[in-house]
mmCIF file of C-alpha atoms in Angstrom:
data_model
loop_
_atom_site.group_PDB
_atom_site.id
_atom_site.type_symbol
_atom_site.label_atom_id
_atom_site.label_comp_id
_atom_site.label_asym_id
_atom_site.label_seq_id
_atom_site.Cartn_x
_atom_site.Cartn_y
_atom_site.Cartn_z
ATOM 1 C CA GLY A 15 0.000 0.000 0.000
ATOM 2 C CA GLU A 16 0.854 3.684 -0.101
ATOM 3 C CA ASP A 17 2.043 3.605 3.545
ATOM 4 C CA ASN A 18 4.803 1.100 2.696
ATOM 5 C CA PRO A 19 8.184 2.822 3.315
ATOM 6 C CA GLU A 20 9.652 1.416 0.071
ATOM 7 C CA VAL A 21 6.699 2.765 -1.933
ATOM 8 C CA GLN A 22 7.048 6.170 -0.226
ATOM 9 C CA GLN A 23 10.797 6.274 -1.006
ATOM 10 C CA ALA A 24 10.104 5.322 -4.633
ATOM 11 C CA HIS A 25 7.619 8.203 -4.975
ATOM 12 C CA GLU A 26 10.118 10.622 -3.402
ATOM 13 C CA ARG A 27 12.876 9.517 -5.783
ATOM 14 C CA GLY A 28 10.660 9.515 -8.864
ATOM 15 C CA ILE A 29 10.905 5.729 -9.347
ATOM 16 C CA PRO A 30 7.840 4.219 -11.103
ATOM 17 C CA VAL A 31 5.528 2.180 -8.833
ATOM 18 C CA ILE A 32 3.520 -0.330 -10.883
ATOM 19 C CA LYS A 33 1.559 -3.541 -10.291
ATOM 20 C CA ARG A 34 3.300 -6.873 -10.837
ATOM 21 C CA ALA A 35 1.023 -7.694 -13.795
ATOM 22 C CA GLU A 36 1.861 -4.378 -15.455
ATOM 23 C CA MET A 37 5.595 -4.979 -14.986
ATOM 24 C CA LEU A 38 5.246 -8.510 -16.366
ATOM 25 C CA GLY A 39 3.406 -7.163 -19.413
ATOM 26 C CA GLU A 40 6.196 -4.654 -20.053
ATOM 27 C CA LEU A 41 8.909 -7.294 -19.584
ATOM 28 C CA MET A 42 7.071 -9.438 -22.150
ATOM 29 C CA ARG A 43 7.741 -6.742 -24.772
ATOM 30 C CA LEU A 44 11.512 -7.055 -24.241
ATOM 31 C CA LYS A 45 11.772 -10.582 -25.627
ATOM 32 C CA PHE A 46 9.861 -13.173 -27.664
ATOM 33 C CA SER A 47 7.392 -14.076 -24.916
ATOM 34 C CA VAL A 48 5.595 -17.366 -24.405
ATOM 35 C CA GLY A 49 2.595 -16.783 -22.105
ATOM 36 C CA ILE A 50 0.821 -19.761 -20.506
ATOM 37 C CA ALA A 51 -2.767 -19.065 -19.422
ATOM 38 C CA GLY A 52 -5.657 -21.221 -18.185
ATOM 39 C CA THR A 53 -7.475 -22.172 -15.004
ATOM 40 C CA HIS A 54 -5.374 -25.271 -14.243
ATOM 41 C CA GLY A 55 -1.874 -26.495 -15.104
ATOM 42 C CA LYS A 56 -0.152 -23.139 -15.722
ATOM 43 C CA THR A 57 2.795 -23.592 -13.368
ATOM 44 C CA THR A 58 3.574 -27.142 -14.492
ATOM 45 C CA THR A 59 3.279 -26.337 -18.218
ATOM 46 C CA THR A 60 5.362 -23.159 -17.882
ATOM 47 C CA SER A 61 8.030 -25.185 -16.062
ATOM 48 C CA MET A 62 7.936 -27.888 -18.761
ATOM 49 C CA ILE A 63 8.414 -25.335 -21.564
ATOM 50 C CA GLY A 64 11.242 -23.720 -19.600
ATOM 51 C CA LYS A 65 12.879 -27.133 -19.166
ATOM 52 C CA ILE A 66 12.602 -27.887 -22.915
ATOM 53 C CA LEU A 67 14.085 -24.525 -23.950
ATOM 54 C CA ARG A 68 16.939 -24.891 -21.432
ATOM 55 C CA HIS A 69 17.594 -28.392 -22.783
ATOM 56 C CA ALA A 70 17.754 -26.899 -26.299
ATOM 57 C CA ASN A 71 20.412 -24.417 -25.041
ATOM 58 C CA LEU A 72 18.088 -21.492 -25.747
ATOM 59 C CA GLN A 73 18.736 -19.966 -22.276
ATOM 60 C CA PRO A 74 15.174 -18.776 -21.601
ATOM 61 C CA THR A 75 14.046 -16.363 -18.912
ATOM 62 C CA LEU A 76 11.434 -18.144 -16.778
ATOM 63 C CA ILE A 77 8.767 -16.645 -14.490
ATOM 64 C CA VAL A 78 6.453 -19.162 -12.773
ATOM 65 C CA GLY A 79 3.959 -19.166 -9.910
ATOM 66 C CA GLY A 80 5.583 -22.042 -8.029
ATOM 67 C CA VAL A 81 8.972 -23.530 -7.227
ATOM 68 C CA VAL A 82 10.464 -25.621 -10.056
ATOM 69 C CA ALA A 83 11.955 -28.710 -8.386
ATOM 70 C CA GLU A 84 15.265 -28.763 -10.242
ATOM 71 C CA LEU A 85 15.769 -24.978 -10.079
ATOM 72 C CA GLY A 86 14.696 -24.492 -6.455
ATOM 73 C CA THR A 87 13.171 -21.157 -7.464
ATOM 74 C CA GLY A 88 10.277 -19.642 -9.418
ATOM 75 C CA ALA A 89 12.267 -17.351 -11.696
ATOM 76 C CA THR A 90 15.496 -17.500 -13.709
ATOM 77 C CA LEU A 91 17.068 -14.881 -15.950
ATOM 78 C CA GLY A 92 18.401 -16.227 -19.245
ATOM 79 C CA ALA A 93 20.546 -14.623 -21.944
ATOM 80 C CA GLY A 94 18.382 -16.054 -24.750
ATOM 81 C CA GLU A 95 15.601 -14.436 -26.770
ATOM 82 C CA TYR A 96 12.680 -16.236 -25.056
ATOM 83 C CA LEU A 97 10.742 -15.246 -21.954
ATOM 84 C CA VAL A 98 8.398 -17.974 -20.676
ATOM 85 C CA THR A 99 5.829 -16.877 -18.126
ATOM 86 C CA GLU A 100 2.653 -17.922 -16.417
ATOM 87 C CA VAL A 101 -0.265 -15.562 -17.137
ATOM 88 C CA ASP A 102 -2.898 -15.322 -14.405
ATOM 89 C CA GLU A 103 -6.460 -14.185 -15.046
ATOM 90 C CA TYR A 104 -6.977 -13.117 -11.402
ATOM 91 C CA ASP A 105 -7.601 -9.382 -10.914
ATOM 92 C CA ARG A 106 -8.001 -9.070 -14.722
ATOM 93 C CA SER A 107 -4.195 -8.962 -14.947
ATOM 94 C CA ILE A 108 -4.368 -11.077 -18.139
ATOM 95 C CA TYR A 109 -5.273 -7.797 -19.916
ATOM 96 C CA SER A 110 -1.801 -6.380 -19.133
ATOM 97 C CA THR A 111 0.106 -9.131 -20.952
ATOM 98 C CA PHE A 112 1.517 -9.202 -24.483
ATOM 99 C CA PRO A 113 2.506 -12.723 -25.589
ATOM 100 C CA SER A 114 4.284 -13.546 -28.856
ATOM 101 C CA LEU A 115 3.111 -17.150 -28.418
ATOM 102 C CA ALA A 116 -0.092 -17.488 -26.382
ATOM 103 C CA VAL A 117 -0.862 -20.864 -24.801
ATOM 104 C CA VAL A 118 -4.326 -21.495 -23.297
ATOM 105 C CA LEU A 119 -4.701 -24.784 -21.409
ATOM 106 C CA ASN A 120 -8.367 -24.647 -20.341
ATOM 107 C CA VAL A 121 -10.978 -22.208 -19.048
ATOM 108 C CA GLU A 122 -13.305 -22.815 -16.115
ATOM 109 C CA PRO A 123 -15.256 -20.327 -14.014
ATOM 110 C CA ASP A 124 -12.924 -19.156 -11.222
ATOM 111 C CA HIS A 125 -12.024 -15.689 -9.905
ATOM 112 C CA LEU A 126 -15.617 -14.647 -10.604
ATOM 113 C CA ASP A 127 -15.031 -11.931 -7.998
ATOM 114 C CA CYS A 128 -13.041 -10.178 -10.785
ATOM 115 C CA TYR A 129 -15.314 -10.891 -13.775
ATOM 116 C CA ARG A 130 -19.005 -10.140 -14.278
ATOM 117 C CA ASP A 131 -19.781 -13.662 -15.467
ATOM 118 C CA GLU A 132 -18.422 -16.539 -17.538
ATOM 119 C CA ALA A 133 -18.773 -14.594 -20.818
ATOM 120 C CA ASP A 134 -16.701 -11.748 -19.357
ATOM 121 C CA LEU A 135 -14.012 -14.269 -18.331
ATOM 122 C CA LEU A 136 -13.970 -15.809 -21.836
ATOM 123 C CA ASP A 137 -13.677 -12.325 -23.367
ATOM 124 C CA ALA A 138 -10.477 -11.865 -21.348
ATOM 125 C CA PHE A 139 -8.966 -15.036 -22.823
ATOM 126 C CA VAL A 140 -10.019 -14.132 -26.394
ATOM 127 C CA SER A 141 -8.503 -10.663 -25.988
ATOM 128 C CA TYR A 142 -5.289 -12.277 -24.666
ATOM 129 C CA MET A 143 -5.032 -14.574 -27.717
ATOM 130 C CA ASN A 144 -5.748 -11.722 -30.133
ATOM 131 C CA ARG A 145 -2.960 -9.565 -28.646
ATOM 132 C CA VAL A 146 -0.441 -11.953 -30.254
ATOM 133 C CA PRO A 147 1.420 -10.148 -33.104
ATOM 134 C CA PHE A 148 0.902 -11.235 -36.729
ATOM 135 C CA TYR A 149 4.211 -13.181 -36.641
ATOM 136 C CA GLY A 150 3.232 -15.015 -33.432
ATOM 137 C CA SER A 151 0.783 -17.844 -32.816
ATOM 138 C CA VAL A 152 -1.792 -19.272 -30.438
ATOM 139 C CA VAL A 153 -1.742 -22.801 -28.978
ATOM 140 C CA LEU A 154 -4.973 -23.870 -27.272
ATOM 141 C CA SER A 155 -6.747 -26.969 -26.008
ATOM 142 C CA ALA A 156 -9.032 -28.855 -28.387
ATOM 143 C CA ASP A 157 -10.599 -30.686 -25.421
ATOM 144 C CA ASP A 158 -12.109 -27.658 -23.695
ATOM 145 C CA ASN A 159 -15.740 -26.932 -24.623
ATOM 146 C CA ARG A 160 -15.559 -23.291 -23.587
ATOM 147 C CA LEU A 161 -12.475 -22.702 -25.751
ATOM 148 C CA SER A 162 -14.076 -24.544 -28.688
ATOM 149 C CA GLY A 163 -16.955 -22.085 -28.417
ATOM 150 C CA VAL A 164 -14.697 -19.037 -28.875
ATOM 151 C CA MET A 165 -12.164 -20.404 -31.408
ATOM 152 C CA GLU A 166 -13.832 -18.635 -34.327
ATOM 153 C CA ARG A 167 -13.246 -15.303 -32.534
ATOM 154 C CA VAL A 168 -9.460 -15.838 -32.537
ATOM 155 C CA THR A 169 -7.897 -13.930 -35.441
ATOM 156 C CA ARG A 170 -4.293 -15.114 -35.065
ATOM 157 C CA PRO A 171 -2.515 -18.238 -36.441
ATOM 158 C CA MET A 172 -3.742 -21.085 -34.245
ATOM 159 C CA LYS A 173 -2.805 -24.681 -33.374
ATOM 160 C CA THR A 174 -4.729 -26.991 -31.049
ATOM 161 C CA PHE A 175 -3.595 -29.813 -28.758
ATOM 162 C CA GLY A 176 -5.416 -32.547 -26.861
ATOM 163 C CA PHE A 177 -6.813 -36.056 -26.781
ATOM 164 C CA SER A 178 -9.453 -35.123 -29.369
ATOM 165 C CA PRO A 179 -9.016 -36.668 -32.847
ATOM 166 C CA HIS A 180 -9.568 -33.137 -34.232
ATOM 167 C CA ALA A 181 -6.533 -31.675 -32.402
ATOM 168 C CA ASP A 182 -3.439 -30.633 -34.384
ATOM 169 C CA TYR A 183 -1.151 -32.088 -31.693
ATOM 170 C CA ARG A 184 -2.641 -35.339 -30.373
ATOM 171 C CA ALA A 185 -1.770 -37.755 -27.581
ATOM 172 C CA VAL A 186 -2.467 -41.358 -28.637
ATOM 173 C CA ASP A 187 -2.009 -44.722 -26.859
ATOM 174 C CA VAL A 188 -1.782 -43.117 -23.421
ATOM 175 C CA VAL A 189 -0.504 -45.524 -20.754
ATOM 176 C CA LEU A 190 -0.813 -44.316 -17.140
ATOM 177 C CA GLU A 191 1.310 -46.244 -14.656
ATOM 178 C CA LYS A 192 2.239 -45.648 -11.033
ATOM 179 C CA GLY A 193 3.855 -42.241 -10.937
ATOM 180 C CA GLN A 194 4.479 -42.035 -14.675
ATOM 181 C CA SER A 195 2.980 -42.159 -18.154
ATOM 182 C CA SER A 196 3.871 -42.696 -21.793
ATOM 183 C CA PHE A 197 2.102 -41.774 -25.016
ATOM 184 C CA ALA A 198 2.622 -41.204 -28.737
ATOM 185 C CA VAL A 199 2.429 -37.703 -30.196
ATOM 186 C CA PHE A 200 1.044 -36.935 -33.645
ATOM 187 C CA CYS A 201 0.965 -33.578 -35.403
ATOM 188 C CA ARG A 202 -1.977 -34.003 -37.750
ATOM 189 C CA ASP A 203 -1.107 -37.304 -39.489
ATOM 190 C CA GLU A 204 2.613 -37.151 -38.805
ATOM 191 C CA PHE A 205 3.970 -39.343 -35.985
ATOM 192 C CA LEU A 206 6.428 -37.153 -34.043
ATOM 193 C CA GLY A 207 7.513 -39.783 -31.517
ATOM 194 C CA LYS A 208 6.846 -41.106 -28.016
ATOM 195 C CA LEU A 209 6.981 -39.204 -24.744
ATOM 196 C CA HIS A 210 7.680 -40.670 -21.323
ATOM 197 C CA LEU A 211 6.831 -38.657 -18.182
ATOM 198 C CA THR A 212 7.847 -39.292 -14.584
ATOM 199 C CA VAL A 213 5.116 -36.994 -13.235
ATOM 200 C CA PRO A 214 1.797 -38.782 -12.624
ATOM 201 C CA GLY A 215 -1.718 -38.338 -13.965
ATOM 202 C CA ARG A 216 -3.665 -37.738 -17.162
ATOM 203 C CA HIS A 217 -3.685 -33.982 -16.498
ATOM 204 C CA ASN A 218 0.119 -33.993 -16.836
ATOM 205 C CA VAL A 219 -0.185 -35.734 -20.217
ATOM 206 C CA ALA A 220 -2.280 -32.729 -21.322
ATOM 207 C CA ASN A 221 0.265 -30.294 -19.832
ATOM 208 C CA ALA A 222 3.144 -32.080 -21.612
ATOM 209 C CA LEU A 223 1.223 -32.037 -24.890
ATOM 210 C CA ALA A 224 0.703 -28.267 -24.574
ATOM 211 C CA ALA A 225 4.434 -27.831 -23.870
ATOM 212 C CA THR A 226 5.291 -30.039 -26.872
ATOM 213 C CA ALA A 227 3.000 -28.032 -29.167
ATOM 214 C CA ALA A 228 4.486 -24.721 -27.987
ATOM 215 C CA ALA A 229 8.095 -25.936 -28.307
ATOM 216 C CA THR A 230 7.431 -27.413 -31.770
ATOM 217 C CA GLU A 231 5.976 -24.060 -32.853
ATOM 218 C CA LEU A 232 9.307 -22.575 -31.694
ATOM 219 C CA GLU A 233 11.066 -25.151 -33.937
ATOM 220 C CA VAL A 234 12.620 -27.204 -31.135
ATOM 221 C CA PRO A 235 13.312 -30.756 -32.449
ATOM 222 C CA PHE A 236 11.037 -33.467 -31.026
ATOM 223 C CA ALA A 237 14.017 -35.507 -29.742
ATOM 224 C CA THR A 238 15.070 -32.537 -27.585
ATOM 225 C CA ILE A 239 11.500 -32.153 -26.277
ATOM 226 C CA ALA A 240 11.299 -35.875 -25.418
ATOM 227 C CA ASP A 241 14.663 -35.855 -23.595
ATOM 228 C CA ALA A 242 13.729 -32.762 -21.583
ATOM 229 C CA LEU A 243 10.284 -34.042 -20.547
ATOM 230 C CA ALA A 244 11.684 -37.461 -19.560
ATOM 231 C CA GLU A 245 13.850 -35.597 -17.027
ATOM 232 C CA PHE A 246 11.098 -33.251 -15.789
ATOM 233 C CA THR A 247 10.683 -33.799 -12.043
ATOM 234 C CA GLY A 248 7.738 -31.560 -11.332
ATOM 235 C CA VAL A 249 6.899 -28.441 -9.359
ATOM 236 C CA GLY A 250 6.664 -27.842 -5.612
ATOM 237 C CA ARG A 251 3.220 -28.598 -4.118
ATOM 238 C CA ARG A 252 2.048 -30.291 -7.332
ATOM 239 C CA PHE A 253 1.486 -33.845 -6.039
ATOM 240 C CA GLU A 254 4.751 -33.466 -4.116
ATOM 241 C CA LEU A 255 5.956 -36.392 -2.005
ATOM 242 C CA VAL A 256 6.658 -35.040 1.502
ATOM 243 C CA GLY A 257 7.800 -38.407 2.847
ATOM 244 C CA THR A 258 6.759 -41.758 4.282
ATOM 245 C CA ALA A 259 6.413 -42.628 7.980
ATOM 246 C CA ASN A 260 5.422 -46.021 9.397
ATOM 247 C CA GLY A 261 4.037 -47.110 6.029
ATOM 248 C CA ILE A 262 1.959 -43.929 5.634
ATOM 249 C CA THR A 263 2.703 -41.729 2.589
ATOM 250 C CA VAL A 264 2.222 -37.944 2.797
ATOM 251 C CA ILE A 265 1.634 -35.918 -0.409
ATOM 252 C CA ASP A 266 1.265 -32.117 -0.586
ATOM 253 C CA ASP A 267 -0.835 -30.621 -3.386
ATOM 254 C CA TYR A 268 -1.918 -27.108 -4.356
ATOM 255 C CA ALA A 269 -5.362 -28.126 -5.723
ATOM 256 C CA HIS A 270 -7.989 -25.548 -4.748
ATOM 257 C CA HIS A 271 -10.685 -25.927 -7.449
ATOM 258 C CA PRO A 272 -12.957 -29.017 -7.660
ATOM 259 C CA THR A 273 -11.528 -30.018 -11.077
ATOM 260 C CA GLU A 274 -7.996 -29.963 -9.623
ATOM 261 C CA ILE A 275 -9.095 -31.992 -6.593
ATOM 262 C CA ASN A 276 -10.603 -34.599 -8.957
ATOM 263 C CA ALA A 277 -7.262 -34.832 -10.795
ATOM 264 C CA THR A 278 -5.284 -35.091 -7.540
ATOM 265 C CA LEU A 279 -7.500 -37.830 -6.089
ATOM 266 C CA SER A 280 -7.622 -39.867 -9.308
ATOM 267 C CA THR A 281 -3.815 -39.628 -9.575
ATOM 268 C CA ALA A 282 -3.536 -40.877 -5.976
ATOM 269 C CA ARG A 283 -5.840 -43.820 -6.788
ATOM 270 C CA GLN A 284 -3.666 -44.752 -9.796
ATOM 271 C CA GLN A 285 -0.493 -44.563 -7.761
ATOM 272 C CA PHE A 286 -1.399 -45.983 -4.340
ATOM 273 C CA ASP A 287 -3.346 -49.058 -3.307
ATOM 274 C CA GLY A 288 -4.404 -48.185 0.260
ATOM 275 C CA ARG A 289 -6.934 -45.751 1.703
ATOM 276 C CA ILE A 290 -6.781 -42.078 0.755
ATOM 277 C CA ILE A 291 -7.138 -39.527 3.568
ATOM 278 C CA ALA A 292 -7.669 -35.992 2.234
ATOM 279 C CA VAL A 293 -6.918 -32.962 4.424
ATOM 280 C CA PHE A 294 -8.521 -29.978 2.691
ATOM 281 C CA GLN A 295 -8.241 -26.277 3.514
ATOM 282 C CA PRO A 296 -10.667 -24.356 1.263
ATOM 283 C CA HIS A 297 -9.145 -21.233 -0.339
ATOM 284 C CA LEU A 298 -11.420 -18.130 -0.350
ATOM 285 C CA TYR A 299 -14.963 -17.748 0.987
ATOM 286 C CA SER A 300 -16.287 -16.823 -2.474
ATOM 287 C CA ARG A 301 -14.854 -19.956 -4.116
ATOM 288 C CA THR A 302 -16.270 -22.137 -1.315
ATOM 289 C CA ARG A 303 -19.703 -20.565 -1.874
ATOM 290 C CA ASP A 304 -19.565 -20.754 -5.686
ATOM 291 C CA PHE A 305 -18.470 -24.408 -5.859
ATOM 292 C CA LEU A 306 -20.013 -25.894 -2.697
ATOM 293 C CA PRO A 307 -21.720 -28.937 -4.330
ATOM 294 C CA ASP A 308 -18.678 -29.537 -6.566
ATOM 295 C CA PHE A 309 -16.327 -29.592 -3.565
ATOM 296 C CA VAL A 310 -18.549 -32.232 -1.944
ATOM 297 C CA THR A 311 -18.539 -34.397 -5.088
ATOM 298 C CA SER A 312 -14.795 -34.137 -5.700
ATOM 299 C CA LEU A 313 -13.744 -34.699 -2.066
ATOM 300 C CA ALA A 314 -16.171 -37.620 -1.677
ATOM 301 C CA ALA A 315 -13.716 -39.686 -3.758
ATOM 302 C CA ALA A 316 -11.382 -39.828 -0.727
ATOM 303 C CA ASP A 317 -11.913 -42.539 1.911
ATOM 304 C CA GLN A 318 -11.744 -39.901 4.672
ATOM 305 C CA CYS A 319 -11.931 -36.131 4.316
ATOM 306 C CA ILE A 320 -10.696 -33.801 7.058
ATOM 307 C CA LEU A 321 -11.752 -30.151 6.604
ATOM 308 C CA THR A 322 -9.960 -27.184 8.177
ATOM 309 C CA ASP A 323 -11.083 -23.559 8.352
ATOM 310 C CA ILE A 324 -11.217 -21.578 5.102
ATOM 311 C CA TYR A 325 -8.034 -19.710 4.157
ATOM 312 C CA PRO A 326 -9.376 -16.182 3.500
ATOM 313 C CA ALA A 327 -6.392 -14.742 1.559
ATOM 314 C CA ARG A 328 -7.675 -11.341 0.405
ATOM 315 C CA GLU A 329 -11.327 -11.773 1.440
ATOM 316 C CA GLU A 330 -13.655 -10.818 4.263
ATOM 317 C CA PRO A 331 -15.856 -13.642 5.657
ATOM 318 C CA ILE A 332 -19.197 -14.305 3.941
ATOM 319 C CA PRO A 333 -22.047 -15.056 6.392
ATOM 320 C CA GLY A 334 -22.967 -18.748 6.432
ATOM 321 C CA ILE A 335 -19.948 -19.834 4.368
ATOM 322 C CA THR A 336 -17.623 -22.050 6.418
ATOM 323 C CA SER A 337 -15.719 -25.278 5.922
ATOM 324 C CA ASP A 338 -18.323 -27.009 8.042
ATOM 325 C CA ARG A 339 -20.886 -26.180 5.329
ATOM 326 C CA ILE A 340 -19.017 -28.615 3.061
ATOM 327 C CA ARG A 341 -19.406 -31.315 5.749
ATOM 328 C CA GLN A 342 -23.108 -30.475 6.187
ATOM 329 C CA GLU A 343 -23.757 -30.630 2.433
ATOM 330 C CA ALA A 344 -21.816 -33.907 2.240
ATOM 331 C CA GLN A 345 -23.970 -35.353 5.020
ATOM 332 C CA LYS A 346 -27.146 -34.322 3.156
ATOM 333 C CA ALA A 347 -25.788 -36.128 0.079
ATOM 334 C CA GLY A 348 -25.295 -39.301 2.131
ATOM 335 C CA TYR A 349 -21.534 -39.071 2.766
ATOM 336 C CA ASP A 350 -20.467 -39.712 6.349
ATOM 337 C CA HIS A 351 -16.686 -39.682 5.916
ATOM 338 C CA PHE A 352 -16.238 -35.887 6.193
ATOM 339 C CA GLU A 353 -14.946 -34.354 9.443
ATOM 340 C CA TYR A 354 -14.553 -30.646 10.265
ATOM 341 C CA VAL A 355 -11.667 -29.906 12.673
ATOM 342 C CA GLY A 356 -11.355 -26.089 12.713
ATOM 343 C CA LYS A 357 -7.770 -24.812 12.935
ATOM 344 C CA LYS A 358 -5.322 -26.423 10.510
ATOM 345 C CA GLU A 359 -3.137 -27.657 13.395
ATOM 346 C CA ASN A 360 -6.059 -29.830 14.590
ATOM 347 C CA ALA A 361 -5.836 -31.766 11.318
ATOM 348 C CA ILE A 362 -2.548 -33.325 12.488
ATOM 349 C CA GLU A 363 -4.194 -35.098 15.457
ATOM 350 C CA ALA A 364 -7.145 -36.125 13.287
ATOM 351 C CA VAL A 365 -4.808 -37.756 10.739
ATOM 352 C CA VAL A 366 -2.673 -39.450 13.415
ATOM 353 C CA SER A 367 -5.759 -41.067 14.965
ATOM 354 C CA LEU A 368 -7.103 -42.215 11.559
ATOM 355 C CA ALA A 369 -4.057 -43.248 9.546
ATOM 356 C CA ARG A 370 -2.657 -46.759 9.433
ATOM 357 C CA PRO A 371 0.133 -48.406 7.403
ATOM 358 C CA GLY A 372 -0.678 -48.455 3.667
ATOM 359 C CA ASP A 373 -2.683 -45.211 3.782
ATOM 360 C CA THR A 374 -1.879 -42.104 1.752
ATOM 361 C CA VAL A 375 -2.496 -38.657 3.256
ATOM 362 C CA LEU A 376 -3.117 -35.824 0.776
ATOM 363 C CA ILE A 377 -2.632 -32.281 2.089
ATOM 364 C CA ILE A 378 -4.760 -30.199 -0.300
ATOM 365 C CA GLY A 379 -5.184 -26.441 -0.707
ATOM 366 C CA ALA A 380 -3.585 -23.237 -2.000
ATOM 367 C CA GLY A 381 -3.298 -21.508 1.387
ATOM 368 C CA SER A 382 -1.346 -22.161 4.587
ATOM 369 C CA ILE A 383 -2.238 -25.859 4.938
ATOM 370 C CA THR A 384 1.159 -26.763 3.455
ATOM 371 C CA HIS A 385 2.761 -25.567 6.733
ATOM 372 C CA ILE A 386 1.515 -28.654 8.627
ATOM 373 C CA ARG A 387 3.364 -31.115 6.365
ATOM 374 C CA ASN A 388 6.623 -31.497 8.291
ATOM 375 C CA ASP A 389 4.955 -31.570 11.721
ATOM 376 C CA LEU A 390 2.496 -34.167 10.436
ATOM 377 C CA LEU A 391 5.304 -36.367 9.130
ATOM 378 C CA ARG A 392 7.177 -36.081 12.457
ATOM 379 C CA ARG A 393 4.050 -37.033 14.433
ATOM 380 C CA LEU A 394 3.423 -40.051 12.189
ATOM 381 C CA GLU A 395 7.060 -41.131 12.659
ATOM 382 C CA ALA A 396 6.702 -40.841 16.442
ATOM 383 C CA GLU A 397 3.634 -43.094 16.616
#
């Protein structure tokens, strides 16, 4: 805010004070910028593209919203001509960005506190794609119904990716195994080659396909793409293994939208045989209100669900909207495996009393719930 001493000093010295999104947009004009937008998968896909371009010795500059495992940071400055960045639609900041190559992974209603309605949100994505220069291009999902509905409004050169037979870049013969996957990639009718990933889940196949499409548009050879993705080790808090204690596995995941929770739980089912205990801290009162029935449905896929208080982030409380509402709605729908525990620290005791060897504990949420992970692991070790 304006009372921040650094901001005050900047004003006194005549140094520009701008929002992060505005600065990012201006940095994007310095280089050939690859912007990755969408409701889910941005951080992972941005990290994958960064990995591919580094592997191709293109020395990209990378700006992501999470910590890239092998870099230990969320940003690196490169000497090359490419800037690869995540583009967030929150706070309408997507309007400040100027990509040379625009990637759109998917669009779902979220951040509706910043947009009038779904049409307003879609307008933001269309505007983002149409800000690409005439020499640039757009890469977007062929599997997303909302994007399919606005494709004809995109006036820039466009390529699609997905599982759909109509996609330009297609994943075929997908094999999902514990903790990994492999699939063949076609560009139209041309077989490009096979990809092998060591990050789990079908959603990561889609992310890798988007990264492959973007890198191919930048003329990176497929062999380089395949080598880079085979070595990709993931992003912090994206299905991250915290550790194992007394036969109980603890995973930390950033999922905060029902679609992401579905992906996280189905990945856990593919990878682990025992019971799944989900510890969920909802993120934002408005999101909890807007997706209440969807949270119940997605979390019901766990064998036990422990709910902590909502993480408010930037919001004031909304009357009647609490974590316990999720439990109440679950009970009405006939689910009796939801438990509300209040403070996030209380979740540790709840897990310790429930968990037994062979179980997997998923810590889920975009807020402060991640801070219990090490204490939880220590308590499980001490049992």
